[in-house]
PDB file of C-alpha atoms in Angstrom:
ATOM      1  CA  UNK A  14       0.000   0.000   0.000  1.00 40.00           C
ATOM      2  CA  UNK A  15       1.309   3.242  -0.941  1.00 40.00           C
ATOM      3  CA  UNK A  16       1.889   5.843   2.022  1.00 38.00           C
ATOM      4  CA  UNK A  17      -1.177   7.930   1.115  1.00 38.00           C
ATOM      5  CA  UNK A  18      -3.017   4.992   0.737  1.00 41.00           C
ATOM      6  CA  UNK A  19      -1.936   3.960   4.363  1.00 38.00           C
ATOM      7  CA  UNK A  20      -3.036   7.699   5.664  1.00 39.00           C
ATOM      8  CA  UNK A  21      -6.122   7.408   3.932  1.00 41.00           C
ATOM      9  CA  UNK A  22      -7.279   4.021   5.828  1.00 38.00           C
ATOM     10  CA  UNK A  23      -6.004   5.227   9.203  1.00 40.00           C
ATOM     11  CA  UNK A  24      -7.953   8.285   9.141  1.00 40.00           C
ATOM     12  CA  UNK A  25     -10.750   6.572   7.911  1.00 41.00           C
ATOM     13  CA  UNK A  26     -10.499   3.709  10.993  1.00 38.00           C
ATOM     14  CA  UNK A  27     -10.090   6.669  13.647  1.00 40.00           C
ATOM     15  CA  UNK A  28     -13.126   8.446  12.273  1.00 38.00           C
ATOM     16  CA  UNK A  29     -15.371   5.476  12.843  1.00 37.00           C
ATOM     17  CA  UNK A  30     -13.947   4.093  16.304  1.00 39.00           C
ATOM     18  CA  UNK A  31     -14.574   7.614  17.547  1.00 47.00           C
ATOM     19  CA  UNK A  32     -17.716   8.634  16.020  1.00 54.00           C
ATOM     20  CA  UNK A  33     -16.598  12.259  16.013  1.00 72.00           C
ATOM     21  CA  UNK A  34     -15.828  14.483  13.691  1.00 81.00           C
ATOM     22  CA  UNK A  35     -12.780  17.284  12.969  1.00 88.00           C
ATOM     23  CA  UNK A  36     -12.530  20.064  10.229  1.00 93.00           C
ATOM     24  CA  UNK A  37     -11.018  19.074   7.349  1.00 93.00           C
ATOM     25  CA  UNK A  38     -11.322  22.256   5.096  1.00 97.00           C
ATOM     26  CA  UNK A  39     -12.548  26.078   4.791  1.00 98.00           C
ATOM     27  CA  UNK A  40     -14.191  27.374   1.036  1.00 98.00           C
ATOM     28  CA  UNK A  41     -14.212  30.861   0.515  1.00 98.00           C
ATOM     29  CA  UNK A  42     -15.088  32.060  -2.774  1.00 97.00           C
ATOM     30  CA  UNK A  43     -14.632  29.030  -4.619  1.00 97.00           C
ATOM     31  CA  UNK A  44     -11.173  28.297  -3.415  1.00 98.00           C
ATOM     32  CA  UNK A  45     -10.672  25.419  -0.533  1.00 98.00           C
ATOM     33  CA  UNK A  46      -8.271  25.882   2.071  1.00 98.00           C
ATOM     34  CA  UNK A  47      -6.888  22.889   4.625  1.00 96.00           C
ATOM     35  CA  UNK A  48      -7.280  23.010   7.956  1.00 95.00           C
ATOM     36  CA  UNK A  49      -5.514  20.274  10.437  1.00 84.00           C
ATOM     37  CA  UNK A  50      -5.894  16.999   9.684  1.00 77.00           C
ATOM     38  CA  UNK A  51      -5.114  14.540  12.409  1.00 70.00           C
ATOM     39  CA  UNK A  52      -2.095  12.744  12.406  1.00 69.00           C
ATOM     40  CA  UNK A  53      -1.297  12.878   8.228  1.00 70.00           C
ATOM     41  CA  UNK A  54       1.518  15.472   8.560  1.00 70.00           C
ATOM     42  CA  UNK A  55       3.612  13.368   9.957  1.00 68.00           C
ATOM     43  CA  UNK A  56       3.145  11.299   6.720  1.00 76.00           C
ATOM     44  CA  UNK A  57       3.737  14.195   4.140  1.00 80.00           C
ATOM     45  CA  UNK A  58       7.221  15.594   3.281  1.00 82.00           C
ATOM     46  CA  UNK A  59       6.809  18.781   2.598  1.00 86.00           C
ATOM     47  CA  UNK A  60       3.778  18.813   4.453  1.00 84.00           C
ATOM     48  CA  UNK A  61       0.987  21.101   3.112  1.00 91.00           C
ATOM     49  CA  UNK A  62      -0.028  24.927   4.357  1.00 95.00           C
ATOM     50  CA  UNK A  63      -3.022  24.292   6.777  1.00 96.00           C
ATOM     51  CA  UNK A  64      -5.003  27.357   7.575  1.00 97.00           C
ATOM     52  CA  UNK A  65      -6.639  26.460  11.181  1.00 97.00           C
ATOM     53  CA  UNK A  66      -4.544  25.651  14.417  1.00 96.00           C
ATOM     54  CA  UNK A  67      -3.773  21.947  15.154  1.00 92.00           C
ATOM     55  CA  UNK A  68      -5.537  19.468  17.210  1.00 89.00           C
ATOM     56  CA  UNK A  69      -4.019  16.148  19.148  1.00 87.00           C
ATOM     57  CA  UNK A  70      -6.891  14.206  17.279  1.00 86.00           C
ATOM     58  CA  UNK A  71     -10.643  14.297  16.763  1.00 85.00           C
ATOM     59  CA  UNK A  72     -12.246  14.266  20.297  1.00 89.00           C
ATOM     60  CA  UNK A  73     -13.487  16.579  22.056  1.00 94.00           C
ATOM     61  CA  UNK A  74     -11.457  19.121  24.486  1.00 96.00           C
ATOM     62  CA  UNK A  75     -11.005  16.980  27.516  1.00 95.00           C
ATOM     63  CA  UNK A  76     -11.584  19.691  30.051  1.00 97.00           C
ATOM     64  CA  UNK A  77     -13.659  22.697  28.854  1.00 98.00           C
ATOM     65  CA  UNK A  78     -12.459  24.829  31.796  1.00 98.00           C
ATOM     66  CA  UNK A  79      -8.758  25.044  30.983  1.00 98.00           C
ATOM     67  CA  UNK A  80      -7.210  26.772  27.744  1.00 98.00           C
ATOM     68  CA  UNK A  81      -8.033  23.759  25.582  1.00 98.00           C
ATOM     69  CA  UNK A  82     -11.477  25.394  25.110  1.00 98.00           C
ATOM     70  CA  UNK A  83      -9.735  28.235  23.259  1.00 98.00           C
ATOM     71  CA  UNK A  84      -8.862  26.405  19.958  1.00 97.00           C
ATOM     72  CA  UNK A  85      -8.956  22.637  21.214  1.00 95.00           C
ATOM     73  CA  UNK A  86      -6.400  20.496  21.952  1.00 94.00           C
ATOM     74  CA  UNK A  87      -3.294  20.972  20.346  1.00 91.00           C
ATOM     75  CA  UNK A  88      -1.465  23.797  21.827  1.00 93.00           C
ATOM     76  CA  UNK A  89      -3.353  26.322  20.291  1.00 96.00           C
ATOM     77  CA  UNK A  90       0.427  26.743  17.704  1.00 94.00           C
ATOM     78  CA  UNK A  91      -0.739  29.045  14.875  1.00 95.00           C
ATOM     79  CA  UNK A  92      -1.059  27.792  12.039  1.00 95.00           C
ATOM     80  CA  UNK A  93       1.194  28.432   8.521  1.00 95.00           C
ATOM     81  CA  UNK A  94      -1.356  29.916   6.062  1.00 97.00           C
ATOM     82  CA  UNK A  95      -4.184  33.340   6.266  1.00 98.00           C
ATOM     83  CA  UNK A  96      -6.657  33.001   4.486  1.00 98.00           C
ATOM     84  CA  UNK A  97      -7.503  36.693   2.595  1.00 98.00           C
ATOM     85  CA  UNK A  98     -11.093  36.984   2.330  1.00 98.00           C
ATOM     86  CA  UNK A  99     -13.835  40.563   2.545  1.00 98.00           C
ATOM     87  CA  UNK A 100     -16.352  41.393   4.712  1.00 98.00           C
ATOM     88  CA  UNK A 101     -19.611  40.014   4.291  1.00 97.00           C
ATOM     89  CA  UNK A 102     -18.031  37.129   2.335  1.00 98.00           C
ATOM     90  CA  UNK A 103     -19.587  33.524   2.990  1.00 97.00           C
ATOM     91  CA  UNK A 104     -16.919  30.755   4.777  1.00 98.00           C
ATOM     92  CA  UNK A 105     -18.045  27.049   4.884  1.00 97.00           C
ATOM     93  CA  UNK A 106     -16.262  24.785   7.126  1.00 97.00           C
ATOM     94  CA  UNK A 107     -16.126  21.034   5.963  1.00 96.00           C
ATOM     95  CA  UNK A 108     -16.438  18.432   8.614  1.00 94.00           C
ATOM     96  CA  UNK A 109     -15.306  14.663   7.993  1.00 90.00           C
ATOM     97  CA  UNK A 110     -18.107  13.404   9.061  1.00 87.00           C
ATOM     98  CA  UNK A 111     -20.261  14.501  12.315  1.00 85.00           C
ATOM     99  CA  UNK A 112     -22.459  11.047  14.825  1.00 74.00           C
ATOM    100  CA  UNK A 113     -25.820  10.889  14.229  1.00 68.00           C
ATOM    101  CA  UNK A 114     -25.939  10.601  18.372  1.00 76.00           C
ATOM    102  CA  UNK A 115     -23.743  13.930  19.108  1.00 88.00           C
ATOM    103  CA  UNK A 116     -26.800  16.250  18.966  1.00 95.00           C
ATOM    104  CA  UNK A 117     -26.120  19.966  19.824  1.00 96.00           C
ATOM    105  CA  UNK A 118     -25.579  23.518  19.111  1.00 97.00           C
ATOM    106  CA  UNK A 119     -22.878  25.129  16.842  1.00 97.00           C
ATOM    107  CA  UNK A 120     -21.738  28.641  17.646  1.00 96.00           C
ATOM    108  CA  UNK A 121     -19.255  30.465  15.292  1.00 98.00           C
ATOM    109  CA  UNK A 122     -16.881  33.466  16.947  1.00 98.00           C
ATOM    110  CA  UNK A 123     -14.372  36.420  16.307  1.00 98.00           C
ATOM    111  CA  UNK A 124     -11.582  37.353  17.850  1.00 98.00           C
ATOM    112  CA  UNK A 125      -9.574  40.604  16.811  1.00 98.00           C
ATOM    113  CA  UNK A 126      -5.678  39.248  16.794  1.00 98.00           C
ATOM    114  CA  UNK A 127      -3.724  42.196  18.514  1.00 95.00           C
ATOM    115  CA  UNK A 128      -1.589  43.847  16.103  1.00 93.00           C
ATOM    116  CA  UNK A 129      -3.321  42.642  13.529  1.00 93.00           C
ATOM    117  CA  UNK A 130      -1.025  39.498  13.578  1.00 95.00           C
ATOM    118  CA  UNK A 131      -2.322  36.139  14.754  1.00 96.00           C
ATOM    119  CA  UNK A 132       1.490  34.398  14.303  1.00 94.00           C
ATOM    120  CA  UNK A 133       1.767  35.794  17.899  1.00 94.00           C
ATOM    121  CA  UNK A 134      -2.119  35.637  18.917  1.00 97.00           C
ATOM    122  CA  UNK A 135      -3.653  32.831  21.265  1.00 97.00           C
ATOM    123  CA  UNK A 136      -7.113  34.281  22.380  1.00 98.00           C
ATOM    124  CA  UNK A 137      -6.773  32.300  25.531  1.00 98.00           C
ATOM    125  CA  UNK A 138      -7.228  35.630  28.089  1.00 97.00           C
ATOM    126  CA  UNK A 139      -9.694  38.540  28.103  1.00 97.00           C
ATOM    127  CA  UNK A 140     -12.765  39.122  26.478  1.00 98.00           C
ATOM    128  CA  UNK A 141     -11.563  38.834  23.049  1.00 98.00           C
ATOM    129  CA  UNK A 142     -14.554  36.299  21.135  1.00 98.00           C
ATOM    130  CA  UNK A 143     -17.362  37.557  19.984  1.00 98.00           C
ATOM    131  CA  UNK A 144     -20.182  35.113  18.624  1.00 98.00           C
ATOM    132  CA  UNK A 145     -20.994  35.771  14.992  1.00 97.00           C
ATOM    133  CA  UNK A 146     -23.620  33.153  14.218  1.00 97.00           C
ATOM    134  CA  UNK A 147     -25.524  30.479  16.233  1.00 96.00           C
ATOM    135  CA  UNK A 148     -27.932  27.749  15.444  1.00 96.00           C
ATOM    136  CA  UNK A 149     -29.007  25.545  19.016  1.00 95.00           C
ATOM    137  CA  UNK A 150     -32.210  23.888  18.726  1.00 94.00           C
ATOM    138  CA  UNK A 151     -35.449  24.539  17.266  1.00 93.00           C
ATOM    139  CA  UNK A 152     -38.405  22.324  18.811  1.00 92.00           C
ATOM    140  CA  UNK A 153     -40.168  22.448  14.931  1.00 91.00           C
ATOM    141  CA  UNK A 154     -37.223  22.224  12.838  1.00 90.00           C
ATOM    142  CA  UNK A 155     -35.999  19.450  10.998  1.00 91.00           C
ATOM    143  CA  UNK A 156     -33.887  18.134  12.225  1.00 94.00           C
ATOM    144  CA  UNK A 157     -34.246  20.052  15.645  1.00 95.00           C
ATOM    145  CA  UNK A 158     -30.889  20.120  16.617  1.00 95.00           C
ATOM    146  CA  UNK A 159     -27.867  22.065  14.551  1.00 95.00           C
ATOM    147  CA  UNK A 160     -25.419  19.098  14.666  1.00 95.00           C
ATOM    148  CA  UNK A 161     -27.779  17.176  13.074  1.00 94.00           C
ATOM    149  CA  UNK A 162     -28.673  19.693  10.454  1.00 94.00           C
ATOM    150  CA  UNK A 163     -24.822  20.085   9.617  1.00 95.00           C
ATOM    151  CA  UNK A 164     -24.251  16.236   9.241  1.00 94.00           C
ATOM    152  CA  UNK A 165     -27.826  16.391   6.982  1.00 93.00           C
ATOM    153  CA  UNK A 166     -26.138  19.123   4.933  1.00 94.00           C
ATOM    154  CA  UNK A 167     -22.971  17.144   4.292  1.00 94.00           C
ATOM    155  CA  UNK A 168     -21.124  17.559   7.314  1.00 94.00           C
ATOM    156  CA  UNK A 169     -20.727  21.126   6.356  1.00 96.00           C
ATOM    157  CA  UNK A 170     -21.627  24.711   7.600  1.00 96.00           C
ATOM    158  CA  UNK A 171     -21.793  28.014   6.689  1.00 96.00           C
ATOM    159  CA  UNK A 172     -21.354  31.874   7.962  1.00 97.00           C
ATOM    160  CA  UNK A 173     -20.999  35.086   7.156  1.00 97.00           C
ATOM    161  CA  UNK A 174     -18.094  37.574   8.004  1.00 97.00           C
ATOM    162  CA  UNK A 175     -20.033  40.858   9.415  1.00 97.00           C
ATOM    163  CA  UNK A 176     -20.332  42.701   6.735  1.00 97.00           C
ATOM    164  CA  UNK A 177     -19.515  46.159   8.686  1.00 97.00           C
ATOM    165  CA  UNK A 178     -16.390  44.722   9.844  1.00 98.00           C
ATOM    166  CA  UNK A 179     -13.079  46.265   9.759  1.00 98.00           C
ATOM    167  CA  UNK A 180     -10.199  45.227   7.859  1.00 98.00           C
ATOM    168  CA  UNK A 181      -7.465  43.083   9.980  1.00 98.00           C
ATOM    169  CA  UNK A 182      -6.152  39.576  10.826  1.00 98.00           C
ATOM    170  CA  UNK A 183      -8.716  37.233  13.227  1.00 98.00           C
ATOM    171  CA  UNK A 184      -9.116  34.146  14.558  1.00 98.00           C
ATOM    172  CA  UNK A 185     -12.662  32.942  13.255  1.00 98.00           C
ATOM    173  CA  UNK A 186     -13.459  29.757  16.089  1.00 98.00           C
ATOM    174  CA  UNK A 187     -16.332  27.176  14.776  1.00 98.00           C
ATOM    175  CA  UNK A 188     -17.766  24.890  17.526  1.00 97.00           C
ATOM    176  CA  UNK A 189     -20.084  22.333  17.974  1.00 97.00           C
ATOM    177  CA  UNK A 190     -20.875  21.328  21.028  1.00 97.00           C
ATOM    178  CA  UNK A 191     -22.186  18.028  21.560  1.00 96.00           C
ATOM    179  CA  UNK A 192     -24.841  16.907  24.324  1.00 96.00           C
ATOM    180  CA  UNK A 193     -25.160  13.448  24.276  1.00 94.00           C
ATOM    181  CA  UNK A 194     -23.874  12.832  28.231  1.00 95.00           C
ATOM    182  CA  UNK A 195     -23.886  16.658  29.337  1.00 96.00           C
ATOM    183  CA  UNK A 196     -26.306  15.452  32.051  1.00 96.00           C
ATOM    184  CA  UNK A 197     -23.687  14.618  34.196  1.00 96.00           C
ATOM    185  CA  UNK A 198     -21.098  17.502  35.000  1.00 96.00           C
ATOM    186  CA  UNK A 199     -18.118  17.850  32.557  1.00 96.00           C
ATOM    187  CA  UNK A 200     -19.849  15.418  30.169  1.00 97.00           C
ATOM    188  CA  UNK A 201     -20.239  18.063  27.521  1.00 97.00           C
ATOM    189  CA  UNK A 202     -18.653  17.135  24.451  1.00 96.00           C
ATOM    190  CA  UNK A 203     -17.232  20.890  22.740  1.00 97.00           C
ATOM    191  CA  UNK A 204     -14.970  20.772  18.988  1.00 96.00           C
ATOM    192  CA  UNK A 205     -13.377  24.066  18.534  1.00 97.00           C
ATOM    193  CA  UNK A 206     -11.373  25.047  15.646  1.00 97.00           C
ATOM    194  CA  UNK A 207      -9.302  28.098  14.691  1.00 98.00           C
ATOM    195  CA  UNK A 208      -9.173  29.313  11.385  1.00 98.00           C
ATOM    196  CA  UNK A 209      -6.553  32.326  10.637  1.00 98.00           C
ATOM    197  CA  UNK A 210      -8.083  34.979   8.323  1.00 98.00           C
ATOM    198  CA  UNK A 211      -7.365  38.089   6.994  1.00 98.00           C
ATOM    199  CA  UNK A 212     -10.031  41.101   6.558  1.00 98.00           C
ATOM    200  CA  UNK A 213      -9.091  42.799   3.411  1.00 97.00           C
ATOM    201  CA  UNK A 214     -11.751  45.064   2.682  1.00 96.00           C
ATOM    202  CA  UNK A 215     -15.005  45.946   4.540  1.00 91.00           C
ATOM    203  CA  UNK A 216     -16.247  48.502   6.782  1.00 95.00           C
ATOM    204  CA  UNK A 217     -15.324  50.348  10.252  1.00 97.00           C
ATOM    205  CA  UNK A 218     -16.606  49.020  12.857  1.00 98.00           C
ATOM    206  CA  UNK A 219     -14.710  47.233  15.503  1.00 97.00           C
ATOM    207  CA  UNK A 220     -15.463  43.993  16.991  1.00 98.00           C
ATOM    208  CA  UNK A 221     -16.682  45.032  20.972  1.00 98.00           C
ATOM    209  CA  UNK A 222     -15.902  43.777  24.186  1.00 98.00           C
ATOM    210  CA  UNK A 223     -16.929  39.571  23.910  1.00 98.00           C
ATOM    211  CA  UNK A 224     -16.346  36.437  25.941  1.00 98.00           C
ATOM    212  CA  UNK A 225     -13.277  34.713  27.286  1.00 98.00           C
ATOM    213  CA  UNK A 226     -12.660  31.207  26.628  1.00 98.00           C
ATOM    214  CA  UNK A 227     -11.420  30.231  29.029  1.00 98.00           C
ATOM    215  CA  UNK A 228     -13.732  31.415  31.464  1.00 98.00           C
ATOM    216  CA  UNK A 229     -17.262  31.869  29.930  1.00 98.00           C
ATOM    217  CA  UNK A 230     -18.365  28.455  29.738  1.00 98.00           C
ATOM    218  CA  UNK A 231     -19.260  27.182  32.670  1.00 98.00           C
ATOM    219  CA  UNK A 232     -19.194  23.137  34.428  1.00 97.00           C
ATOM    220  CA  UNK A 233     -23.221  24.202  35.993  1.00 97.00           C
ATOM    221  CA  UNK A 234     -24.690  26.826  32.939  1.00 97.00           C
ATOM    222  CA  UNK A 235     -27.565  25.264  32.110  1.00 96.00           C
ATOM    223  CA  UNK A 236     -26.880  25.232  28.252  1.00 97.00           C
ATOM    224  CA  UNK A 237     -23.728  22.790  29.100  1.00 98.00           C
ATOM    225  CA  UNK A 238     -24.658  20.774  32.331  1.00 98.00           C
ATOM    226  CA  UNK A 239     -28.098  19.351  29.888  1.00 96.00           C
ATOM    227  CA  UNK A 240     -30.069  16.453  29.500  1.00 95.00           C
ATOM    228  CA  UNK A 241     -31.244  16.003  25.996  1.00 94.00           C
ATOM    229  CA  UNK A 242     -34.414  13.832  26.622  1.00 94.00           C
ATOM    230  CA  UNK A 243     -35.583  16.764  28.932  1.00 95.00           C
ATOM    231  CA  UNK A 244     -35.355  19.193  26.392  1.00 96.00           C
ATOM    232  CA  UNK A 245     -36.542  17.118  23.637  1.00 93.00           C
ATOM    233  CA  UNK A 246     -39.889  16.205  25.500  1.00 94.00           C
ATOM    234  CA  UNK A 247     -40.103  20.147  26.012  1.00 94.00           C
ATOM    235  CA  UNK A 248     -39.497  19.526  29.914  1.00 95.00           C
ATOM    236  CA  UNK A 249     -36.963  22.502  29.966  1.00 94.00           C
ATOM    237  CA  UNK A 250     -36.019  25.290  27.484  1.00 94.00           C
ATOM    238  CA  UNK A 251     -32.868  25.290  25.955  1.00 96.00           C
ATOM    239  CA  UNK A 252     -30.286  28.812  26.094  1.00 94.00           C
ATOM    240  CA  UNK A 253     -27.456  27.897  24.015  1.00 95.00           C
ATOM    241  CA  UNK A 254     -23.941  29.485  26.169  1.00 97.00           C
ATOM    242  CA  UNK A 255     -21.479  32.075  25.352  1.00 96.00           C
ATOM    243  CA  UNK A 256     -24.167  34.547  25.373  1.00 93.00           C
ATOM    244  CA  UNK A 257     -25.935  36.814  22.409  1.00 94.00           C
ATOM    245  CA  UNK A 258     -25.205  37.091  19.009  1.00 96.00           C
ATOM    246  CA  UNK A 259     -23.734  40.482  18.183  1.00 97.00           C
ATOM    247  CA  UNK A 260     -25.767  43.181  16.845  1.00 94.00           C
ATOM    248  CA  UNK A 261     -23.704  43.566  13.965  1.00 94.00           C
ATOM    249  CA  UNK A 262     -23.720  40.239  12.104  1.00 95.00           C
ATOM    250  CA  UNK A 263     -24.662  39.079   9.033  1.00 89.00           C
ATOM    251  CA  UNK A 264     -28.758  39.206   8.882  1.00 84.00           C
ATOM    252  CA  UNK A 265     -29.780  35.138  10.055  1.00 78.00           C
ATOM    253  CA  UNK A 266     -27.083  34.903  12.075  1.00 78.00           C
ATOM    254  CA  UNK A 267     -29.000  34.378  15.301  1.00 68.00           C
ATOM    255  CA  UNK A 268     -31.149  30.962  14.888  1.00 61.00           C
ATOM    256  CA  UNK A 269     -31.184  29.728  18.375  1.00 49.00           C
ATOM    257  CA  UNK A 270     -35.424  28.786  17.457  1.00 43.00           C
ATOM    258  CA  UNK A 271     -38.966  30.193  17.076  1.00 35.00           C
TER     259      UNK A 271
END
């Protein structure tokens, strides 16, 4: 077997022991960009550009409290390659594959990279991420649940850049979160990934004080310490975390329900 052909069967095994899911890609405007794939640069000589920050594999961050939240597990090392894009341009993020059984919310954020340079930018202090687009779960939609919407549409997903937003270098952080054992505390299952990009044209306004990740999710908020059964047999209303979408996103952005 040739060494791609080896990478290409042990990625495939690892996605279907785990059930999971990681990033593979980001399309803007036609043109697909890698992100980081588990495991296959070690395979690759010279390996390729990836565009979001590396992860240790595809599970989820084993403690959502500590700085793995802020980009997932992998060190949070930025990554080789920006990708250029405007304002008010469309990103989709290609998943491998999401479980049928890891039903949830997914939340995109910003984070302004100081000096306009995320080589030296790890969002993991302060109130730098603000949430640009949610979809959590919608008792009449089908499917009800976001996850389950973005494996339905191909494993992918799709957002907006604000299209008021000011030139400059960010970190644009896709989650999913899954709920599948967030009954018990800790058992909330959250996939993070970083994607550089640069701003090169848009507007003037500046992204305002957010959340900090660490720090804003919390082991007892109700939109993490869940049981899916009771909010499925409308026993309790779900509130997604990480608070409000901001007022300046693109027009949809908010679809937390009715």
């Amino acid at each position: 077997m040739t060494p791609l052909g080896s990478i290409a069967v042990f990625l495939g095994l690892a996605s279907l022991v785990s059930g999971h899911g990681f990033l593979k890609s980001i399309t803007v405007n036609g043109k697909n960009y890698l992100a980081w794939q588990v495991g296959q640069d070690n395979y690759l000589n010279p390996a390729p550009v990836r565009y979001a920050r590396r992860l240790t594999n595809n599970g989820p961050v084993p403690d959502f409290t500590t700085k793995d939240i802020t980009c997932g597990a992998g060190g949070n090392i930025p990554a080789d390659g920006v990708i250029e894009l405007k304002a008010g341009d469309k990103v989709t993020f290609n998943w491998d594959q999401w479980g049928s059984s890891h039903s949830g919310p997914v939340f995109t954020y910003l984070a302004k990279c100081t000096n306009n340079d995320c080589k030296t930018f790890k969002g993991d202090s302060g109130n730098v991420w603000v949430k640009i687009e949610q979809l959590s779960y919608n008792p009449s939609g089908n499917p009800p649940w976001a996850s389950d919407l973005l494996r339905e549409q191909g494993a992918k997903w799709s957002v907006t850049i604000p299209p008021k937003l000011a030139p400059g270098e960010y970190l644009l952080r896709h989650e999913i979160l899954g709920l599948h054992v967030a009954e018990k505390r800790l058992g909330a299952q959250f996939y993070p990934s970083c994607t550089q990009i640069r701003v090169t044209s848009g507007g003037t306004t500046q992204l305002p004080e957010g959340i900090a990740l660490p720090g804003a999710y919390k082991p007892e908020d109700p939109g993490i310490l869940a049981a899916l059964w009771r909010i499925q047999q409308g026993q309790t209303k779900y509130v997604a975390p990480g608070g409000p979408v901001w007022s300046e996103a693109a027009p949809n952005a908010n679809r937390a329900g009715p």
